[in-house]
PDB file of C-alpha atoms and ligand atoms in Angstrom:
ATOM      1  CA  UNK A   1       0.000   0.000   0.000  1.00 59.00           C
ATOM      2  CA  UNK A   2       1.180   3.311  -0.688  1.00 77.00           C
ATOM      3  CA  UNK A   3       1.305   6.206   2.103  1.00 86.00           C
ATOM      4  CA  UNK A   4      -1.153   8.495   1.932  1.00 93.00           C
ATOM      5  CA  UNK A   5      -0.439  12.164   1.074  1.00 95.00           C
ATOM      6  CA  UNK A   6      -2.185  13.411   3.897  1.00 96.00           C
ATOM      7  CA  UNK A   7      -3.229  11.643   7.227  1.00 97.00           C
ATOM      8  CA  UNK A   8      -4.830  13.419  10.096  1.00 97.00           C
ATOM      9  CA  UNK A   9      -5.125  11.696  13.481  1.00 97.00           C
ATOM     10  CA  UNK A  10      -7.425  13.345  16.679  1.00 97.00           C
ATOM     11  CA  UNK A  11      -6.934  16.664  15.235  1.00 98.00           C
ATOM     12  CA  UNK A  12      -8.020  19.201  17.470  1.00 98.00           C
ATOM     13  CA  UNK A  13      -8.216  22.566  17.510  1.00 98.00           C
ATOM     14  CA  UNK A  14      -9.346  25.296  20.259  1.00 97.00           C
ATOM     15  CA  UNK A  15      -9.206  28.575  20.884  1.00 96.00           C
ATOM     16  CA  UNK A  16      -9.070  30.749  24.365  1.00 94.00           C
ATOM     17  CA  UNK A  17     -10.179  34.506  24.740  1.00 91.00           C
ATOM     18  CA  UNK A  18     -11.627  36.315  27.184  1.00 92.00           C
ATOM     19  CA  UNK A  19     -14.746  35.090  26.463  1.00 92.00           C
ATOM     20  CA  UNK A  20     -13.967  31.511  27.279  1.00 94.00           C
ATOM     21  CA  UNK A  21     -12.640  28.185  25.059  1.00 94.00           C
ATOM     22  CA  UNK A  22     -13.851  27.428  21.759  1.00 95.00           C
ATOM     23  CA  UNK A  23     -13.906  23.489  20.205  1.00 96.00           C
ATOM     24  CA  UNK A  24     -13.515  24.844  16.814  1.00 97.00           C
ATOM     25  CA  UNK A  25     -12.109  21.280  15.544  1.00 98.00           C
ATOM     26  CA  UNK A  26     -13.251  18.259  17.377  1.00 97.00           C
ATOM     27  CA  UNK A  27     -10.903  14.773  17.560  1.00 97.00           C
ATOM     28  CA  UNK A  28     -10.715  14.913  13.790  1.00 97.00           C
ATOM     29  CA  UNK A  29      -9.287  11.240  11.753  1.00 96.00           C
ATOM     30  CA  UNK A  30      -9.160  10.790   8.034  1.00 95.00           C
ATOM     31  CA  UNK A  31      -6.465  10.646   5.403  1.00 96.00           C
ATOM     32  CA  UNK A  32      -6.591  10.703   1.654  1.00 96.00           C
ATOM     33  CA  UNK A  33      -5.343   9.094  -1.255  1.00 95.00           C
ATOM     34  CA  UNK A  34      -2.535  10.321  -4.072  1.00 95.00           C
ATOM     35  CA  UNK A  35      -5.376  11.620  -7.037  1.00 94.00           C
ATOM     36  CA  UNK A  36      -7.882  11.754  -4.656  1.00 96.00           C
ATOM     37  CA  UNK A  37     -10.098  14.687  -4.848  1.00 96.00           C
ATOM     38  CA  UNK A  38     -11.853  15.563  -2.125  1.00 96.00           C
ATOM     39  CA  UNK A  39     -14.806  18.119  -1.085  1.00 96.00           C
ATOM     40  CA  UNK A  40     -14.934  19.861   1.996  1.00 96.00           C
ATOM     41  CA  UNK A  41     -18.522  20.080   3.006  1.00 96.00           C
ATOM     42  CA  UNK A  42     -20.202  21.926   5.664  1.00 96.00           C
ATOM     43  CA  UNK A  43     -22.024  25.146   7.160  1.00 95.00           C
ATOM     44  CA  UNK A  44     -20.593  28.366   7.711  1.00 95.00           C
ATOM     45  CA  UNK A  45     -18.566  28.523  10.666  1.00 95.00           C
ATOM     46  CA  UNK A  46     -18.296  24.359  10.465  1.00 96.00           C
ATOM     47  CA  UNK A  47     -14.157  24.339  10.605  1.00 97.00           C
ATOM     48  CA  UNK A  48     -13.749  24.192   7.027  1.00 96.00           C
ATOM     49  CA  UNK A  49     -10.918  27.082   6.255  1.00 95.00           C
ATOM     50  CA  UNK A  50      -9.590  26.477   9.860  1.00 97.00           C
ATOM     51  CA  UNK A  51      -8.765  22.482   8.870  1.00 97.00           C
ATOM     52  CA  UNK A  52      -7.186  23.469   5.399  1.00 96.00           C
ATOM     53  CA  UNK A  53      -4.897  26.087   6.915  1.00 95.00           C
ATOM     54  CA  UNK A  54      -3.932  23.133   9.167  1.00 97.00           C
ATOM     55  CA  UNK A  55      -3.317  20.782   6.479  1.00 96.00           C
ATOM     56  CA  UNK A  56      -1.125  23.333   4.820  1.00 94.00           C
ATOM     57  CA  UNK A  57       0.490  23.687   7.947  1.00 94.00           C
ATOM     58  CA  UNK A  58      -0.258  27.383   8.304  1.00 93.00           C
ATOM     59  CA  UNK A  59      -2.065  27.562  11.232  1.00 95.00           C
ATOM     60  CA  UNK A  60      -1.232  24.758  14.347  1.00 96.00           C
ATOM     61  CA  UNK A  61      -3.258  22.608  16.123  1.00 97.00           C
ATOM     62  CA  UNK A  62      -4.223  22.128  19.811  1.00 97.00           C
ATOM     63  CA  UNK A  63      -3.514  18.415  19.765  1.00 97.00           C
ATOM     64  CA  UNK A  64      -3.086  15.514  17.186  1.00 98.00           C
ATOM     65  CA  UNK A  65      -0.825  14.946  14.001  1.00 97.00           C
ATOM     66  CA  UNK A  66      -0.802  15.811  10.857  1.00 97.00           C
ATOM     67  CA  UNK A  67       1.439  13.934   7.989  1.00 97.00           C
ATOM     68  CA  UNK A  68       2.136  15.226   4.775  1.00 96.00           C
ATOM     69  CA  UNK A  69       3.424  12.831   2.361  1.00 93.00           C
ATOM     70  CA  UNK A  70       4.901  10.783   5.547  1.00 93.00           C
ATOM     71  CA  UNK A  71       6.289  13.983   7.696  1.00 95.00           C
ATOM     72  CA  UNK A  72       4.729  14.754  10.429  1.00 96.00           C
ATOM     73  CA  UNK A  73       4.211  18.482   9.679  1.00 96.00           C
ATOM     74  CA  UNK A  74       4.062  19.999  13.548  1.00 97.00           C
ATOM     75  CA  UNK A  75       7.665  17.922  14.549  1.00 97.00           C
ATOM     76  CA  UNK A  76       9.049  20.330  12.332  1.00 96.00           C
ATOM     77  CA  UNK A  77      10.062  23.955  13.279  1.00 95.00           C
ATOM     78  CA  UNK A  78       8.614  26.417  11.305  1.00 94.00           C
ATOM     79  CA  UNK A  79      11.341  27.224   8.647  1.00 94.00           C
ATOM     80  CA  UNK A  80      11.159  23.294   7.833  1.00 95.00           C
ATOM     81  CA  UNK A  81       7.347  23.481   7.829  1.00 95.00           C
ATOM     82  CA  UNK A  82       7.577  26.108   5.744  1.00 92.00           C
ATOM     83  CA  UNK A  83       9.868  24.753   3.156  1.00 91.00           C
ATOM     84  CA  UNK A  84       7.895  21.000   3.121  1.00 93.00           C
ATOM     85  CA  UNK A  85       4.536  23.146   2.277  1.00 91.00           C
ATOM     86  CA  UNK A  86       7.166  25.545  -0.674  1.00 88.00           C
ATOM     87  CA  UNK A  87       7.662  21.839  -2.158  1.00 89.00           C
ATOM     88  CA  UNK A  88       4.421  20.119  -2.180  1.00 92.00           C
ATOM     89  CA  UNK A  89       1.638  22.360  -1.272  1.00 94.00           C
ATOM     90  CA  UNK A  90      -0.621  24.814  -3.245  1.00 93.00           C
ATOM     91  CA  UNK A  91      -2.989  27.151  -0.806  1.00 91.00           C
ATOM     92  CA  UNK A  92      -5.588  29.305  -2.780  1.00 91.00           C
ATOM     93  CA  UNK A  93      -7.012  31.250   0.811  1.00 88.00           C
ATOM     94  CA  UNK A  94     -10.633  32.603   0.983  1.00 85.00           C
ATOM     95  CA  UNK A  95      -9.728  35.935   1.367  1.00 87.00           C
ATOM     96  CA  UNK A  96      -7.303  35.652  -1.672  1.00 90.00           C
ATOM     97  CA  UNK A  97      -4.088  36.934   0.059  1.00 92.00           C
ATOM     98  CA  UNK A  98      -2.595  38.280  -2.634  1.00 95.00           C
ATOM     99  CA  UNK A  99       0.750  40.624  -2.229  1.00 96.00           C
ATOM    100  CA  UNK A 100      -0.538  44.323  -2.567  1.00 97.00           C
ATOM    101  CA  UNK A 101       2.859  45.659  -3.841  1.00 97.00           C
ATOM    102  CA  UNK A 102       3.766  43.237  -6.697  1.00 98.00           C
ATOM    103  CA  UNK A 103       1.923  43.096  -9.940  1.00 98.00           C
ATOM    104  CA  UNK A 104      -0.369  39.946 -11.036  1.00 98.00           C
ATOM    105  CA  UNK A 105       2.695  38.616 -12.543  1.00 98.00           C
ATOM    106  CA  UNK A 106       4.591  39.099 -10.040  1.00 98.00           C
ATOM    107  CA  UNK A 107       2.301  37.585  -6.947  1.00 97.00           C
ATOM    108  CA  UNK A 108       1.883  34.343  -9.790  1.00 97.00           C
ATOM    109  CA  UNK A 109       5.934  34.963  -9.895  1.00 97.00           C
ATOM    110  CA  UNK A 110       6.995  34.644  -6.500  1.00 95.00           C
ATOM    111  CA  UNK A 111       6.519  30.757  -5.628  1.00 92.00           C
ATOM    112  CA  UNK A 112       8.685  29.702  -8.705  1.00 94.00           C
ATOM    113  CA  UNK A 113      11.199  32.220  -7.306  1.00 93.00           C
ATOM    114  CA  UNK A 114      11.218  30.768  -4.273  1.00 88.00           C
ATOM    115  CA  UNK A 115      11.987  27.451  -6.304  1.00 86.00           C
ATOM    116  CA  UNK A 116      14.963  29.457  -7.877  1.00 91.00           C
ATOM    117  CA  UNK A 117      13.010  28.015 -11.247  1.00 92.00           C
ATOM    118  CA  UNK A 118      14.678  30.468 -14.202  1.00 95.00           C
ATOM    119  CA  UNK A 119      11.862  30.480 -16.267  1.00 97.00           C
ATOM    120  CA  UNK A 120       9.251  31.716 -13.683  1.00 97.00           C
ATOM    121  CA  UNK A 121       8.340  34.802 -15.459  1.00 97.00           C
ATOM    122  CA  UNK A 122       7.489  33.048 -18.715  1.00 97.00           C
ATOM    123  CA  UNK A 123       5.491  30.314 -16.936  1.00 97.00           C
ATOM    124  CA  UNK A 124       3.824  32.659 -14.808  1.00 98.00           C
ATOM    125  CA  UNK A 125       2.600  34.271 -17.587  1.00 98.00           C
ATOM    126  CA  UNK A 126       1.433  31.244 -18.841  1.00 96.00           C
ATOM    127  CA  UNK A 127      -0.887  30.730 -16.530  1.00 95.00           C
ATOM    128  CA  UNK A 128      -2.306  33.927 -15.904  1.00 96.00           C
ATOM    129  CA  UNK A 129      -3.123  33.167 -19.562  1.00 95.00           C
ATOM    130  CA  UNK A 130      -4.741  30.146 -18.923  1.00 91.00           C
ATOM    131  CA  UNK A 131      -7.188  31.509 -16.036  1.00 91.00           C
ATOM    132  CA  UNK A 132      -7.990  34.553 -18.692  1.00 92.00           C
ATOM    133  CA  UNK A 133      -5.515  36.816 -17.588  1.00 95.00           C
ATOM    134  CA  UNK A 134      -3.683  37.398 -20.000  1.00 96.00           C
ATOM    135  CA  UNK A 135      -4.163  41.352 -20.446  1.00 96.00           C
ATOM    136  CA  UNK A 136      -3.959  41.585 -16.662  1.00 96.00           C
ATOM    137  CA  UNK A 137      -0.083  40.829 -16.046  1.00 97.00           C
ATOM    138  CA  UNK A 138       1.354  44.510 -15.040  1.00 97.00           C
ATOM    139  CA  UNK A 139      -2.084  45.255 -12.800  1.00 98.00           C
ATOM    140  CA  UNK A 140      -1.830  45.885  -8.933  1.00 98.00           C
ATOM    141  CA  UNK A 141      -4.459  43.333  -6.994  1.00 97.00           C
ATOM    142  CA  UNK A 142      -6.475  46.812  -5.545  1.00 96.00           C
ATOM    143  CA  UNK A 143      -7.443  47.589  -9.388  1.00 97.00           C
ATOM    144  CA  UNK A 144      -8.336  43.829 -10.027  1.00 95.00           C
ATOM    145  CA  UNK A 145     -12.047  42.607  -9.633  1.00 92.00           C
ATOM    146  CA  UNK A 146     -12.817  39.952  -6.993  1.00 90.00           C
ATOM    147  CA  UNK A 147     -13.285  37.651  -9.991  1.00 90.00           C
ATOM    148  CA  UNK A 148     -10.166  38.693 -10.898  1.00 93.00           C
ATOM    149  CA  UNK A 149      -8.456  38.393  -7.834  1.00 94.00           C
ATOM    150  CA  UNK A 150      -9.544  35.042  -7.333  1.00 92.00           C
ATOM    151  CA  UNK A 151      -7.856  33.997 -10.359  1.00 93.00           C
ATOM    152  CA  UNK A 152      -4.601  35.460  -9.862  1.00 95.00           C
ATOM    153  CA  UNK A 153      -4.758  33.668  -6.310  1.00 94.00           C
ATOM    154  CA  UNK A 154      -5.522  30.483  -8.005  1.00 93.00           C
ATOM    155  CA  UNK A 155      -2.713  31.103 -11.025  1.00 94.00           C
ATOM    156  CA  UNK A 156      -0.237  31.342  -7.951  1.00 95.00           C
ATOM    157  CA  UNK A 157      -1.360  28.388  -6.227  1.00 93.00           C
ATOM    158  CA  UNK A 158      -1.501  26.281  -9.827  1.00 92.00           C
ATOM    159  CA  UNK A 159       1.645  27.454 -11.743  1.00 93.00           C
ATOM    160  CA  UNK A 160       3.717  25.182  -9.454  1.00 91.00           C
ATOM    161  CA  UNK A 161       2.090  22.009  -9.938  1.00 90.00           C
ATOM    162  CA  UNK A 162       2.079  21.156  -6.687  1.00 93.00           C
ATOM    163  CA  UNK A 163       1.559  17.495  -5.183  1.00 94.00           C
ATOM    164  CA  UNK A 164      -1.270  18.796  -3.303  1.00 95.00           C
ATOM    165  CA  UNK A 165      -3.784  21.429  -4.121  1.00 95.00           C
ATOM    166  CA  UNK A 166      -5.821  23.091  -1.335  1.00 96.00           C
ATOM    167  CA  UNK A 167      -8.705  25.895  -2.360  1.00 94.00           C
ATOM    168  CA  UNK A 168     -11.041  27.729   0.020  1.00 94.00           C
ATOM    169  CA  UNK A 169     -14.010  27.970  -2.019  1.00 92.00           C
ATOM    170  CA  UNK A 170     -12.125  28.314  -5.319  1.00 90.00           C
ATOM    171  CA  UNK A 171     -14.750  29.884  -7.537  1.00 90.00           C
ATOM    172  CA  UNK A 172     -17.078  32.085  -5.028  1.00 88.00           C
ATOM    173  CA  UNK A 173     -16.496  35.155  -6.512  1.00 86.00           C
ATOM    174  CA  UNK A 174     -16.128  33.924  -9.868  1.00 88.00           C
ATOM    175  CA  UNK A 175     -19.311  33.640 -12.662  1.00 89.00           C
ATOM    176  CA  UNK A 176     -20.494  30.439 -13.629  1.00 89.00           C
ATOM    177  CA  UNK A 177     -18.533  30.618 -17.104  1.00 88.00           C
ATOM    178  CA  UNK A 178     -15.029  31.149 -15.054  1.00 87.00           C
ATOM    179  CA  UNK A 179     -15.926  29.114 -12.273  1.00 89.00           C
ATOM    180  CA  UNK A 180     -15.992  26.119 -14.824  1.00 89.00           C
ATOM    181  CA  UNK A 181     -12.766  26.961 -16.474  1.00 87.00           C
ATOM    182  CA  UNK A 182     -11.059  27.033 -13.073  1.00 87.00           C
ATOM    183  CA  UNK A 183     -12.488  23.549 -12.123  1.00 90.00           C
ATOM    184  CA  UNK A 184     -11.640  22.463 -15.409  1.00 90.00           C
ATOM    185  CA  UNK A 185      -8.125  23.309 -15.067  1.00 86.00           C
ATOM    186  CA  UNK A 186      -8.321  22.185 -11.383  1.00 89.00           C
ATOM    187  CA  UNK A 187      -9.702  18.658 -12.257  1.00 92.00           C
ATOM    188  CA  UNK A 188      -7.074  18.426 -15.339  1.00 88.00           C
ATOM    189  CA  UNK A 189      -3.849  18.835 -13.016  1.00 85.00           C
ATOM    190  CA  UNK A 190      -5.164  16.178 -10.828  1.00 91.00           C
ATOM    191  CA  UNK A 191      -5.742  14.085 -13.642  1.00 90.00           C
ATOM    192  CA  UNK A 192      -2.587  15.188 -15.799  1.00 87.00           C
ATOM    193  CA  UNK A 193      -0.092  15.876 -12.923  1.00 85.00           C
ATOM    194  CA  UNK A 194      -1.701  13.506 -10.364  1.00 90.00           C
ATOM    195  CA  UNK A 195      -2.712  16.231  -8.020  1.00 93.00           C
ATOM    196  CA  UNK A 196      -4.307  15.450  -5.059  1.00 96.00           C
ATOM    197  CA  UNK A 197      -7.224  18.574  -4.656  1.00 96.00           C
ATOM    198  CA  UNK A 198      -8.938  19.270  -1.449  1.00 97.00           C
ATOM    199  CA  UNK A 199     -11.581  21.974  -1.818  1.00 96.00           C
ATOM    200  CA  UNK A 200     -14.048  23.741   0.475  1.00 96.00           C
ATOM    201  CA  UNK A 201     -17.206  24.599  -1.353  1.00 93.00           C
ATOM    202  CA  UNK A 202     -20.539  25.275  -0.617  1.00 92.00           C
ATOM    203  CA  UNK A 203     -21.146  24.363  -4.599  1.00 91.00           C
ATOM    204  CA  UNK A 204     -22.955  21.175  -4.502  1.00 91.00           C
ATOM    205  CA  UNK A 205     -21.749  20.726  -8.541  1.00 91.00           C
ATOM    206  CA  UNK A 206     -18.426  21.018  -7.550  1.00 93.00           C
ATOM    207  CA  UNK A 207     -18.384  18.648  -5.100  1.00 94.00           C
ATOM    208  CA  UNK A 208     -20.069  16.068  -6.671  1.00 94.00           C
ATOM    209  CA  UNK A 209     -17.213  16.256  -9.369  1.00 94.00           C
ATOM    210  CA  UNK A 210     -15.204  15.181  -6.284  1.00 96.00           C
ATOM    211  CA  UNK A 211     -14.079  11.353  -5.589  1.00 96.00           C
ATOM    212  CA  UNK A 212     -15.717  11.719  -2.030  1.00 94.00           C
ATOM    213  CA  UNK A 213     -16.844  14.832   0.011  1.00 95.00           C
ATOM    214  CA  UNK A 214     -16.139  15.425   3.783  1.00 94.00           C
ATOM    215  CA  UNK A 215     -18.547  17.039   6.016  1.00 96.00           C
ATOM    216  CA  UNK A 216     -17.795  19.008   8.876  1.00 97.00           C
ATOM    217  CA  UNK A 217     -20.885  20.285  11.096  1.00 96.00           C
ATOM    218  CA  UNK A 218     -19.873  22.141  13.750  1.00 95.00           C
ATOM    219  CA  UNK A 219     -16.240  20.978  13.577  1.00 96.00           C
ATOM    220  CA  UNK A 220     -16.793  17.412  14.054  1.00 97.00           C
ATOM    221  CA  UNK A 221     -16.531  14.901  11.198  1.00 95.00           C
ATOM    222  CA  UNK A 222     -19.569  13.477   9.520  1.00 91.00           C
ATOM    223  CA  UNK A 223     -19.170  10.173   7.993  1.00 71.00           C
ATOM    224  CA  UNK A 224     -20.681   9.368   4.842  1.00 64.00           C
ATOM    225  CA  UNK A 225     -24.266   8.087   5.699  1.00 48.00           C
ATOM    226  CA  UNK A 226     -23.551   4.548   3.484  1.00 48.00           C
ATOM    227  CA  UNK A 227     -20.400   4.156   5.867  1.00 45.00           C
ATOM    228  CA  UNK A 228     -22.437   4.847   9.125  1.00 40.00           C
TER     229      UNK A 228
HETATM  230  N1  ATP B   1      -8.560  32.533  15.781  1.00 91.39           N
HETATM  231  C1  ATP B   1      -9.843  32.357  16.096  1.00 91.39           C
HETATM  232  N2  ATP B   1     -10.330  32.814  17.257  1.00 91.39           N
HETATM  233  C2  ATP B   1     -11.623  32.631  17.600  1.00 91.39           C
HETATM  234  N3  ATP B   1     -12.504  31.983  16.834  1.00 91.39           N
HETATM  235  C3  ATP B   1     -12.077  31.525  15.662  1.00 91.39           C
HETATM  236  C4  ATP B   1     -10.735  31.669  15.213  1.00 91.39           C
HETATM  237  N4  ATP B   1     -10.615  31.087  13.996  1.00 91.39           N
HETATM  238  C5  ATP B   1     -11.824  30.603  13.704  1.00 91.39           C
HETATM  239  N5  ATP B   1     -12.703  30.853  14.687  1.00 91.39           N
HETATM  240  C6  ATP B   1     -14.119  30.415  14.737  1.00 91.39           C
HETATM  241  O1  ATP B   1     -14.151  29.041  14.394  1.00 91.39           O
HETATM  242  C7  ATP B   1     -15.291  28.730  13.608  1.00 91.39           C
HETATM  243  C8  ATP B   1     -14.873  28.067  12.329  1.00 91.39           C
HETATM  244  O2  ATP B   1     -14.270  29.029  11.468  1.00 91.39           O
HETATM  245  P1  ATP B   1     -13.874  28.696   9.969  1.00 91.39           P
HETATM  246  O3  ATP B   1     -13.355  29.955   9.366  1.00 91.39           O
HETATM  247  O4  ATP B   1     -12.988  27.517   9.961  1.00 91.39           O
HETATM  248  O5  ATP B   1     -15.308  28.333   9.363  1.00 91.39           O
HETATM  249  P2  ATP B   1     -15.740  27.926   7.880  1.00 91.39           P
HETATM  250  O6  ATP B   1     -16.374  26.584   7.950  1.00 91.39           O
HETATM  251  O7  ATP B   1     -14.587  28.115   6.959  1.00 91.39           O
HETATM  252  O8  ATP B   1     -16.867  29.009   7.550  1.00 91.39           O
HETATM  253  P3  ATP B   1     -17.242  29.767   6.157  1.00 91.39           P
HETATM  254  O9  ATP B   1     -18.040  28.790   5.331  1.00 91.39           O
HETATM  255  O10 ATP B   1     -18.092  30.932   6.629  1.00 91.39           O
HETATM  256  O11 ATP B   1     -15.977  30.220   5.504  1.00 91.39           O
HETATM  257  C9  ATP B   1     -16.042  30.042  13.430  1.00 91.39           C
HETATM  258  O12 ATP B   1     -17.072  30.081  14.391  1.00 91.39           O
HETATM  259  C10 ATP B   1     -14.992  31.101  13.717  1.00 91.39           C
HETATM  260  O13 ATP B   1     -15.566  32.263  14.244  1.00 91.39           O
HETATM  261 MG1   MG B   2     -14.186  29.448   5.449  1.00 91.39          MG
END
């Protein structure tokens, strides 16, 4: 059997503030498959982004392990986390994230940099051309649309084909036309490239283009009902 690319074990996650603890990720177990493509299911408020920035290793959790392609991601410090998530991990965040001060290009740019890859500009370009953005390369992100945005976020997290793709509901701000050329290049690297996609959508087409779906409610993990 091969080893999973991810495997979560009694994941938990809490918070403290003045206003007392919050379970905002309770005793969570599952792991997925190399191809697998996987929806991430649930209300608002569920867990959803708070579990895939703890897959990606971006945010830490309160107890329980997390592997990544057979590292266990919180043994590392954070420089090694860091570079493990540079090497296998794309992360398209809800909010976008992009960097305010460099170009479209440049934001789809910077993670081939950080690869030391010397044809990053070309290939960036590349893809901005593929998500429809090719007219769009020398624009700040504060004169983009959301739509726009969204893509540029995606370009970044796509252009380095990496072994595992994680999106935070990857086409809410985009129209129904984009949002199915996104997928469509989405569900072509994990069938071309063999990347394993986990996405958080509230889309129920999008999911049900997924292998299997994963429902949080209220940061607990439902099962499937055929598996109950
Ligand atoms: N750092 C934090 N401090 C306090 N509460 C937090 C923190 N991070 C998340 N939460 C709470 O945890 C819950 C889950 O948040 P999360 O963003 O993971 O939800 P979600 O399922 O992604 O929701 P949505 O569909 O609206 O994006 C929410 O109630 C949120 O307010
Ligand atoms: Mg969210």
């Amino acid at each position: 059997m091969t080893e999973p690319i991810i495997a979560v074990e009694r994941l938990t996650k809490r918070v403290t503030d003045s206003t007392g603890t919050l379970t905002i990720l309770h005793d969570i177990d599952f792991a997925l498959a190399r191809r697998e493509s996987v929806a991430i299911v649930g209300a608002s408020g569920s867990g959803k982004s708070t579990l895939l920035s703890i897959l990606a290793g971006l945010d830490t959790p309160t107890a329980g392990t997390v592997r990544l392609d057979g590292v266990d991601l919180f043994a590392l410090d954070e420089d090694r986390r860091a570079a493990v998530r540079a090497a296998k991990v794309g992360f398209v965040f809800q909010s976008f994230q992009l960097m305010a001060n460099l170009t479209a290009l440049e934001n789809v740019m910077l993670p081939l940099e950080l690869q030391g890859r010397p044809d990053a500009r070309q290939r960036a370009a590349a893809m901005l051309e593929r998500v429809g953005l090719g007219q769009r390369l020398g624009h700040y992100p504060r004169v983009l649309s959301g739509g726009e945005q969204q893509r540029v976020a995606l370009a970044r997290a796509f252009v380095v084909e990496p072994e595992l793709l994680l999106a935070d509901e990857p086409t809410g701000s985009l129209d129904f036309a984009t949002g199915e050329t996104v997928m469509d290049l989405m569900f072509s690297l994990n069938r071309e490239r063999g990347t394993t996609l986990v996405l958080v959508t509230h889309d129920r087409g999008i999911a049900a283009r997924c292998d299997r779906q994963i429902r949080l409610e209220a940061g607990r993990l439902m099962l499937p009902a055929e598996a109950v």
